[in-house]
GROMACS .gro file of C-alpha atoms in nm:
model
  381
    1UNK     CA    1  10.072   9.123  10.720
    2UNK     CA    2  10.281   8.963  10.989
    3UNK     CA    3   9.988   8.947  11.204
    4UNK     CA    4   9.790   8.775  10.913
    5UNK     CA    5  10.068   8.515  10.889
    6UNK     CA    6  10.071   8.457  11.270
    7UNK     CA    7   9.702   8.383  11.259
    8UNK     CA    8   9.721   8.133  10.991
    9UNK     CA    9  10.003   7.982  11.175
   10UNK     CA   10   9.817   7.962  11.513
   11UNK     CA   11   9.497   7.848  11.307
   12UNK     CA   12   9.667   7.530  11.146
   13UNK     CA   13   9.820   7.432  11.485
   14UNK     CA   14   9.495   7.473  11.651
   15UNK     CA   15   9.294   7.286  11.398
   16UNK     CA   16   9.549   6.979  11.403
   17UNK     CA   17   9.522   6.982  11.779
   18UNK     CA   18   9.142   7.001  11.780
   19UNK     CA   19   9.117   6.712  11.531
   20UNK     CA   20   9.346   6.483  11.707
   21UNK     CA   21   9.210   6.547  12.063
   22UNK     CA   22   8.853   6.543  12.094
   23UNK     CA   23   8.710   6.711  11.757
   24UNK     CA   24   8.519   6.965  11.948
   25UNK     CA   25   8.446   7.258  11.763
   26UNK     CA   26   8.650   7.577  11.842
   27UNK     CA   27   8.609   7.941  11.714
   28UNK     CA   28   8.880   8.127  11.562
   29UNK     CA   29   8.899   8.489  11.451
   30UNK     CA   30   9.063   8.563  11.096
   31UNK     CA   31   9.153   8.886  10.915
   32UNK     CA   32   8.961   8.971  10.603
   33UNK     CA   33   8.944   9.283  10.370
   34UNK     CA   34   8.601   9.416  10.322
   35UNK     CA   35   8.697   9.716  10.074
   36UNK     CA   36   8.916   9.995   9.990
   37UNK     CA   37   8.909  10.371  10.071
   38UNK     CA   38   9.013  10.652   9.843
   39UNK     CA   39   9.145  10.948  10.022
   40UNK     CA   40   9.086  11.262   9.787
   41UNK     CA   41   9.287  11.585   9.863
   42UNK     CA   42   9.035  11.808   9.689
   43UNK     CA   43   9.197  12.137   9.536
   44UNK     CA   44   9.256  12.418   9.770
   45UNK     CA   45   9.297  12.674   9.494
   46UNK     CA   46   8.951  12.587   9.344
   47UNK     CA   47   8.785  12.569   9.688
   48UNK     CA   48   8.720  12.193   9.672
   49UNK     CA   49   8.736  12.010  10.008
   50UNK     CA   50   8.885  11.660  10.069
   51UNK     CA   51   8.682  11.367   9.995
   52UNK     CA   52   8.657  10.982  10.075
   53UNK     CA   53   8.521  10.735   9.836
   54UNK     CA   54   8.466  10.363   9.959
   55UNK     CA   55   8.468  10.076   9.713
   56UNK     CA   56   8.292   9.776   9.834
   57UNK     CA   57   8.442   9.410   9.760
   58UNK     CA   58   8.112   9.254   9.786
   59UNK     CA   59   7.889   9.467   9.575
   60UNK     CA   60   8.174   9.609   9.357
   61UNK     CA   61   8.030   9.926   9.391
   62UNK     CA   62   8.182  10.272   9.501
   63UNK     CA   63   8.002  10.514   9.740
   64UNK     CA   64   8.114  10.873   9.650
   65UNK     CA   65   8.155  11.116   9.957
   66UNK     CA   66   8.114  10.816  10.181
   67UNK     CA   67   8.224  11.040  10.489
   68UNK     CA   68   7.956  11.287  10.413
   69UNK     CA   69   7.692  11.024  10.368
   70UNK     CA   70   7.780  10.876  10.682
   71UNK     CA   71   7.776  11.212  10.886
   72UNK     CA   72   7.469  11.408  10.753
   73UNK     CA   73   7.685  11.579  10.497
   74UNK     CA   74   7.969  11.691  10.710
   75UNK     CA   75   8.270  11.800  10.493
   76UNK     CA   76   8.635  11.671  10.564
   77UNK     CA   77   8.773  12.009  10.502
   78UNK     CA   78   9.080  12.117  10.297
   79UNK     CA   79   9.353  11.862  10.193
   80UNK     CA   80   9.280  11.533  10.332
   81UNK     CA   81   9.590  11.342  10.281
   82UNK     CA   82   9.605  11.020  10.468
   83UNK     CA   83   9.391  10.743  10.626
   84UNK     CA   84   9.410  10.416  10.817
   85UNK     CA   85   9.190  10.149  10.931
   86UNK     CA   86   9.311  10.014  11.303
   87UNK     CA   87   9.106   9.778  11.508
   88UNK     CA   88   8.744   9.911  11.509
   89UNK     CA   89   8.803  10.262  11.411
   90UNK     CA   90   8.908  10.434  11.070
   91UNK     CA   91   9.129  10.748  11.105
   92UNK     CA   92   9.142  11.031  10.827
   93UNK     CA   93   9.421  11.276  10.839
   94UNK     CA   94   9.308  11.637  10.706
   95UNK     CA   95   9.621  11.879  10.686
   96UNK     CA   96   9.448  12.198  10.577
   97UNK     CA   97   9.221  12.180  10.891
   98UNK     CA   98   9.484  12.056  11.141
   99UNK     CA   99   9.242  11.756  11.221
  100UNK     CA  100   9.226  11.376  11.259
  101UNK     CA  101   8.888  11.263  11.245
  102UNK     CA  102   8.830  10.933  11.433
  103UNK     CA  103   8.513  10.717  11.288
  104UNK     CA  104   8.377  10.408  11.370
  105UNK     CA  105   8.532  10.163  11.100
  106UNK     CA  106   8.205  10.002  11.030
  107UNK     CA  107   7.989  10.298  10.973
  108UNK     CA  108   8.216  10.591  10.922
  109UNK     CA  109   8.043  10.793  11.177
  110UNK     CA  110   8.247  11.022  11.362
  111UNK     CA  111   8.352  10.949  11.717
  112UNK     CA  112   8.599  11.196  11.775
  113UNK     CA  113   8.745  11.535  11.579
  114UNK     CA  114   9.110  11.554  11.723
  115UNK     CA  115   9.236  11.922  11.668
  116UNK     CA  116   9.609  11.862  11.653
  117UNK     CA  117   9.690  12.227  11.744
  118UNK     CA  118   9.477  12.231  12.062
  119UNK     CA  119   9.668  12.303  12.376
  120UNK     CA  120   9.604  11.938  12.503
  121UNK     CA  121   9.768  11.818  12.181
  122UNK     CA  122  10.079  11.980  12.001
  123UNK     CA  123   9.971  12.344  11.997
  124UNK     CA  124  10.117  12.524  11.706
  125UNK     CA  125  10.366  12.223  11.655
  126UNK     CA  126  10.045  12.009  11.565
  127UNK     CA  127   9.975  12.236  11.258
  128UNK     CA  128   9.975  12.038  10.905
  129UNK     CA  129   9.914  11.678  11.019
  130UNK     CA  130  10.070  11.466  10.742
  131UNK     CA  131  10.072  11.092  10.775
  132UNK     CA  132   9.954  10.813  11.019
  133UNK     CA  133  10.046  10.477  11.152
  134UNK     CA  134   9.981  10.258  11.453
  135UNK     CA  135  10.125   9.999  11.689
  136UNK     CA  136   9.975   9.867  12.016
  137UNK     CA  137   9.732  10.102  12.181
  138UNK     CA  138   9.862  10.413  12.005
  139UNK     CA  139   9.823  10.578  11.654
  140UNK     CA  140  10.115  10.802  11.545
  141UNK     CA  141  10.081  11.133  11.355
  142UNK     CA  142  10.338  11.326  11.175
  143UNK     CA  143  10.316  11.718  11.153
  144UNK     CA  144  10.485  11.988  10.966
  145UNK     CA  145  10.547  12.136  11.308
  146UNK     CA  146  10.833  11.886  11.320
  147UNK     CA  147  10.704  11.632  11.570
  148UNK     CA  148  10.522  11.275  11.571
  149UNK     CA  149  10.256  11.272  11.820
  150UNK     CA  150  10.164  10.937  11.991
  151UNK     CA  151   9.768  10.938  12.065
  152UNK     CA  152   9.579  10.686  12.290
  153UNK     CA  153   9.341  10.487  12.065
  154UNK     CA  154   9.077  10.457  12.357
  155UNK     CA  155   9.059  10.810  12.507
  156UNK     CA  156   9.244  11.018  12.208
  157UNK     CA  157   9.460  11.174  12.438
  158UNK     CA  158   9.830  11.283  12.384
  159UNK     CA  159  10.046  11.015  12.535
  160UNK     CA  160  10.368  11.150  12.406
  161UNK     CA  161  10.538  11.365  12.123
  162UNK     CA  162  10.864  11.308  11.951
  163UNK     CA  163  11.069  11.575  11.795
  164UNK     CA  164  11.179  11.488  11.445
  165UNK     CA  165  11.365  11.639  11.146
  166UNK     CA  166  11.173  11.932  10.949
  167UNK     CA  167  10.864  11.866  10.761
  168UNK     CA  168  10.804  11.494  10.850
  169UNK     CA  169  10.618  11.296  10.590
  170UNK     CA  170  10.585  10.911  10.602
  171UNK     CA  171  10.606  10.718  10.915
  172UNK     CA  172  10.622  10.353  11.034
  173UNK     CA  173  10.687  10.209  11.372
  174UNK     CA  174  10.809   9.847  11.424
  175UNK     CA  175  10.854   9.700  11.789
  176UNK     CA  176  10.871  10.032  11.949
  177UNK     CA  177  11.111  10.216  11.692
  178UNK     CA  178  10.958  10.487  11.507
  179UNK     CA  179  11.074  10.565  11.147
  180UNK     CA  180  11.014  10.912  11.002
  181UNK     CA  181  11.072  11.038  10.661
  182UNK     CA  182  11.191  11.396  10.727
  183UNK     CA  183  11.150  11.569  10.366
  184UNK     CA  184  11.252  11.916  10.471
  185UNK     CA  185  11.013  12.031  10.199
  186UNK     CA  186  11.294  11.951   9.970
  187UNK     CA  187  11.515  12.231  10.083
  188UNK     CA  188  11.831  12.031  10.134
  189UNK     CA  189  11.832  11.914  10.510
  190UNK     CA  190  11.643  11.598  10.464
  191UNK     CA  191  11.705  11.297  10.686
  192UNK     CA  192  11.564  10.959  10.824
  193UNK     CA  193  11.490  10.966  11.203
  194UNK     CA  194  11.482  10.637  11.411
  195UNK     CA  195  11.328  10.714  11.745
  196UNK     CA  196  11.313  10.473  12.013
  197UNK     CA  197  10.964  10.557  12.178
  198UNK     CA  198  11.046  10.421  12.515
  199UNK     CA  199  11.380  10.619  12.597
  200UNK     CA  200  11.289  10.903  12.328
  201UNK     CA  201  11.642  10.854  12.186
  202UNK     CA  202  11.691  10.952  11.822
  203UNK     CA  203  11.924  10.860  11.548
  204UNK     CA  204  11.939  11.075  11.250
  205UNK     CA  205  12.046  10.927  10.934
  206UNK     CA  206  12.186  11.185  10.668
  207UNK     CA  207  12.308  11.096  10.323
  208UNK     CA  208  12.359  11.230   9.980
  209UNK     CA  209  12.090  11.008   9.849
  210UNK     CA  210  11.838  11.121  10.131
  211UNK     CA  211  11.695  11.434   9.956
  212UNK     CA  212  11.313  11.456   9.989
  213UNK     CA  213  11.189  11.149  10.139
  214UNK     CA  214  10.817  11.097  10.125
  215UNK     CA  215  10.719  10.730  10.227
  216UNK     CA  216  10.896  10.480  10.445
  217UNK     CA  217  10.852  10.094  10.520
  218UNK     CA  218  11.076   9.822  10.666
  219UNK     CA  219  11.122   9.459  10.626
  220UNK     CA  220  11.405   9.210  10.732
  221UNK     CA  221  11.604   9.325  10.438
  222UNK     CA  222  11.618   9.698  10.537
  223UNK     CA  223  11.465  10.035  10.541
  224UNK     CA  224  11.281  10.142  10.209
  225UNK     CA  225  11.189  10.486  10.156
  226UNK     CA  226  11.027  10.670   9.831
  227UNK     CA  227  11.247  10.992   9.766
  228UNK     CA  228  11.109  11.287   9.530
  229UNK     CA  229  11.452  11.376   9.460
  230UNK     CA  230  11.488  11.738   9.346
  231UNK     CA  231  11.378  11.971   9.080
  232UNK     CA  232  11.590  12.139   8.814
  233UNK     CA  233  11.586  12.480   8.691
  234UNK     CA  234  11.347  12.687   8.464
  235UNK     CA  235  11.170  12.647   8.244
  236UNK     CA  236  11.069  12.294   8.297
  237UNK     CA  237  11.172  12.239   8.667
  238UNK     CA  238  11.226  11.873   8.558
  239UNK     CA  239  11.208  11.616   8.868
  240UNK     CA  240  11.531  11.412   8.913
  241UNK     CA  241  11.669  11.153   9.140
  242UNK     CA  242  11.329  11.042   9.232
  243UNK     CA  243  11.304  10.666   9.335
  244UNK     CA  244  11.306  10.404   9.591
  245UNK     CA  245  11.598  10.368   9.827
  246UNK     CA  246  11.706  10.121  10.070
  247UNK     CA  247  11.903  10.185  10.401
  248UNK     CA  248  12.141   9.900  10.518
  249UNK     CA  249  12.264   9.940  10.873
  250UNK     CA  250  12.149  10.168  11.134
  251UNK     CA  251  12.483  10.308  11.297
  252UNK     CA  252  12.474  10.650  11.207
  253UNK     CA  253  12.862  10.626  11.137
  254UNK     CA  254  12.816  10.315  10.926
  255UNK     CA  255  12.517  10.280  10.688
  256UNK     CA  256  12.466  10.273  10.317
  257UNK     CA  257  12.177  10.415  10.119
  258UNK     CA  258  12.113  10.246   9.775
  259UNK     CA  259  11.863  10.320   9.501
  260UNK     CA  260  11.680   9.999   9.441
  261UNK     CA  261  11.428  10.127   9.200
  262UNK     CA  262  11.571  10.384   8.960
  263UNK     CA  263  11.261  10.576   8.878
  264UNK     CA  264  10.960  10.611   9.111
  265UNK     CA  265  10.736  10.893   9.241
  266UNK     CA  266  10.467  10.663   9.380
  267UNK     CA  267  10.505  10.343   9.610
  268UNK     CA  268  10.300  10.081   9.794
  269UNK     CA  269  10.447   9.793   9.981
  270UNK     CA  270  10.294   9.471  10.097
  271UNK     CA  271  10.490   9.149  10.207
  272UNK     CA  272  10.806   9.135  10.005
  273UNK     CA  273  10.694   9.336   9.724
  274UNK     CA  274  10.726   9.726   9.628
  275UNK     CA  275  10.487   9.849   9.373
  276UNK     CA  276  10.569  10.188   9.216
  277UNK     CA  277  10.486  10.400   8.943
  278UNK     CA  278  10.699  10.684   8.791
  279UNK     CA  279  10.547  11.018   8.647
  280UNK     CA  280  10.799  11.264   8.710
  281UNK     CA  281  10.710  11.618   8.681
  282UNK     CA  282  10.844  11.864   8.422
  283UNK     CA  283  10.651  12.189   8.336
  284UNK     CA  284  10.541  12.173   7.966
  285UNK     CA  285  10.690  11.826   7.898
  286UNK     CA  286  10.512  11.498   7.892
  287UNK     CA  287  10.718  11.199   8.010
  288UNK     CA  288  10.643  10.836   7.971
  289UNK     CA  289  10.485  10.664   8.277
  290UNK     CA  290  10.638  10.352   8.392
  291UNK     CA  291  10.548  10.070   8.645
  292UNK     CA  292  10.760   9.835   8.824
  293UNK     CA  293  10.761   9.565   9.104
  294UNK     CA  294  11.050   9.504   9.323
  295UNK     CA  295  11.121   9.199   9.533
  296UNK     CA  296  11.299   9.266   9.869
  297UNK     CA  297  11.391   8.917   9.911
  298UNK     CA  298  11.577   8.870   9.569
  299UNK     CA  299  11.651   9.209   9.464
  300UNK     CA  300  11.484   9.162   9.122
  301UNK     CA  301  11.283   9.457   8.960
  302UNK     CA  302  11.005   9.357   8.697
  303UNK     CA  303  10.860   9.614   8.459
  304UNK     CA  304  10.475   9.606   8.424
  305UNK     CA  305  10.222   9.780   8.206
  306UNK     CA  306   9.886   9.807   8.400
  307UNK     CA  307   9.621   9.915   8.141
  308UNK     CA  308   9.392  10.222   8.104
  309UNK     CA  309   9.573  10.472   8.333
  310UNK     CA  310   9.587  10.824   8.206
  311UNK     CA  311   9.786  10.999   8.483
  312UNK     CA  312   9.858  10.788   8.809
  313UNK     CA  313   9.817  10.986   9.120
  314UNK     CA  314   9.818  10.707   9.396
  315UNK     CA  315   9.890  10.363   9.451
  316UNK     CA  316   9.781  10.098   9.723
  317UNK     CA  317   9.793   9.707   9.746
  318UNK     CA  318   9.587   9.510   9.980
  319UNK     CA  319   9.817   9.276  10.167
  320UNK     CA  320   9.543   9.012  10.229
  321UNK     CA  321   9.400   8.989   9.884
  322UNK     CA  322   9.705   9.111   9.666
  323UNK     CA  323   9.483   9.337   9.462
  324UNK     CA  324   9.654   9.624   9.327
  325UNK     CA  325   9.455   9.982   9.328
  326UNK     CA  326   9.599  10.266   9.117
  327UNK     CA  327   9.407  10.603   9.125
  328UNK     CA  328   9.444  10.848   8.834
  329UNK     CA  329   9.365  11.195   8.721
  330UNK     CA  330   9.160  11.227   8.387
  331UNK     CA  331   9.371  11.388   8.106
  332UNK     CA  332   9.223  11.686   7.929
  333UNK     CA  333   9.328  11.897   7.612
  334UNK     CA  334   9.278  12.254   7.546
  335UNK     CA  335   9.464  12.532   7.367
  336UNK     CA  336   9.716  12.515   7.624
  337UNK     CA  337   9.821  12.160   7.549
  338UNK     CA  338   9.719  11.808   7.724
  339UNK     CA  339   9.752  11.808   8.108
  340UNK     CA  340   9.607  11.633   8.415
  341UNK     CA  341   9.269  11.772   8.547
  342UNK     CA  342   9.323  11.851   8.904
  343UNK     CA  343   8.988  11.994   8.975
  344UNK     CA  344   8.754  11.701   8.858
  345UNK     CA  345   8.688  11.358   8.991
  346UNK     CA  346   8.951  11.101   8.926
  347UNK     CA  347   8.911  10.713   8.910
  348UNK     CA  348   9.066  10.400   9.025
  349UNK     CA  349   9.149  10.096   8.823
  350UNK     CA  350   9.175   9.752   9.034
  351UNK     CA  351   9.410   9.479   8.922
  352UNK     CA  352   9.495   9.129   9.043
  353UNK     CA  353   9.854   9.047   9.153
  354UNK     CA  354   9.916   8.961   8.779
  355UNK     CA  355   9.815   9.291   8.684
  356UNK     CA  356   9.500   9.169   8.511
  357UNK     CA  357   9.230   9.444   8.547
  358UNK     CA  358   8.949   9.350   8.744
  359UNK     CA  359   8.754   9.670   8.746
  360UNK     CA  360   8.725  10.034   8.777
  361UNK     CA  361   8.545  10.285   8.975
  362UNK     CA  362   8.518  10.697   9.008
  363UNK     CA  363   8.662  10.853   9.288
  364UNK     CA  364   8.667  11.249   9.413
  365UNK     CA  365   8.895  11.507   9.333
  366UNK     CA  366   9.264  11.485   9.384
  367UNK     CA  367   9.304  11.103   9.485
  368UNK     CA  368   9.585  11.093   9.740
  369UNK     CA  369   9.605  10.785   9.951
  370UNK     CA  370   9.455  10.442   9.928
  371UNK     CA  371   9.349  10.252  10.266
  372UNK     CA  372   9.203   9.915  10.318
  373UNK     CA  373   8.894   9.812  10.540
  374UNK     CA  374   9.016   9.526  10.764
  375UNK     CA  375   8.808   9.343  11.009
  376UNK     CA  376   8.797   9.012  11.168
  377UNK     CA  377   8.537   8.727  11.114
  378UNK     CA  378   8.495   8.428  11.335
  379UNK     CA  379   8.512   8.097  11.192
  380UNK     CA  380   8.419   7.746  11.361
  381UNK     CA  381   8.608   7.400  11.336
   0.00000   0.00000   0.00000
């Protein structure tokens, strides 16, 4: 988003200059969004592999199994769980296969299949890759081995690796500082790592409000992370303390962690807005689902009610268009009650920034993450 705003600023200055000098036409590249990808984890227990659905903004049509269609029926494998468009490549992280697929962003054809457990990568420390981010000429991939791998975007070699806390999940990188949400799989030793990728020095932030962090983002007002909280005792094992928290300050002896969205189990960020849904787990109990939008500049939270969602599974917002995508499971009813169907295809609803519904499309089993197809177009003035 910062790059987008910068491009507009540069463009306006350049246009003003051209109009006032010699009126010669000049070419400029601007970022545009072409569509959205929905990463489905599949269902390991039912033997259903991961999947990738692509929704084209122009045709408003979805391509099921877009990855297989582009690669002669190739399967992603078990538990696909993250993806990212970066430059001319599209990356797909597959936990159960210890793999990161590198594909052509335009065609989805596989360029490279990176085995994170190979000796040239992280070995056994590369097992179960989880999340991906990028900066400069590197992608960064967290693994349950307790590391983040820095991988060159041109030759796909391991550039560096950074030790983190246990079971790292969400990651982001800002000006060479890597932020890592170390979940510890909810076992009580969670933390947030702040790693200088140049010096490899690490600050570890621990706090009673950091229990099971999953996703992480940053802006000028602080570091924000989605925390799953903890689960209670039998028989319901009810989830509690889930929400979005803000870290203020980065001194390990002087920082605060404040809950800014009281109830949240899903999060997406764009610009100054954090969009969330809350669908807390409780065995045998149906809790009402809520949705909210938090403004990081004003600190204000608004409750919203997007229509036609049965059981939210993933949320994403296109930072260029402002459109919101919410993936859902279908609910089914049987003699055992009403519950989300984790073994059948889901669906995605599309809303504008005012939460007016724009459309819907089917996606694969276990919608997990939503990524966007960014590219550049050349304009002439």
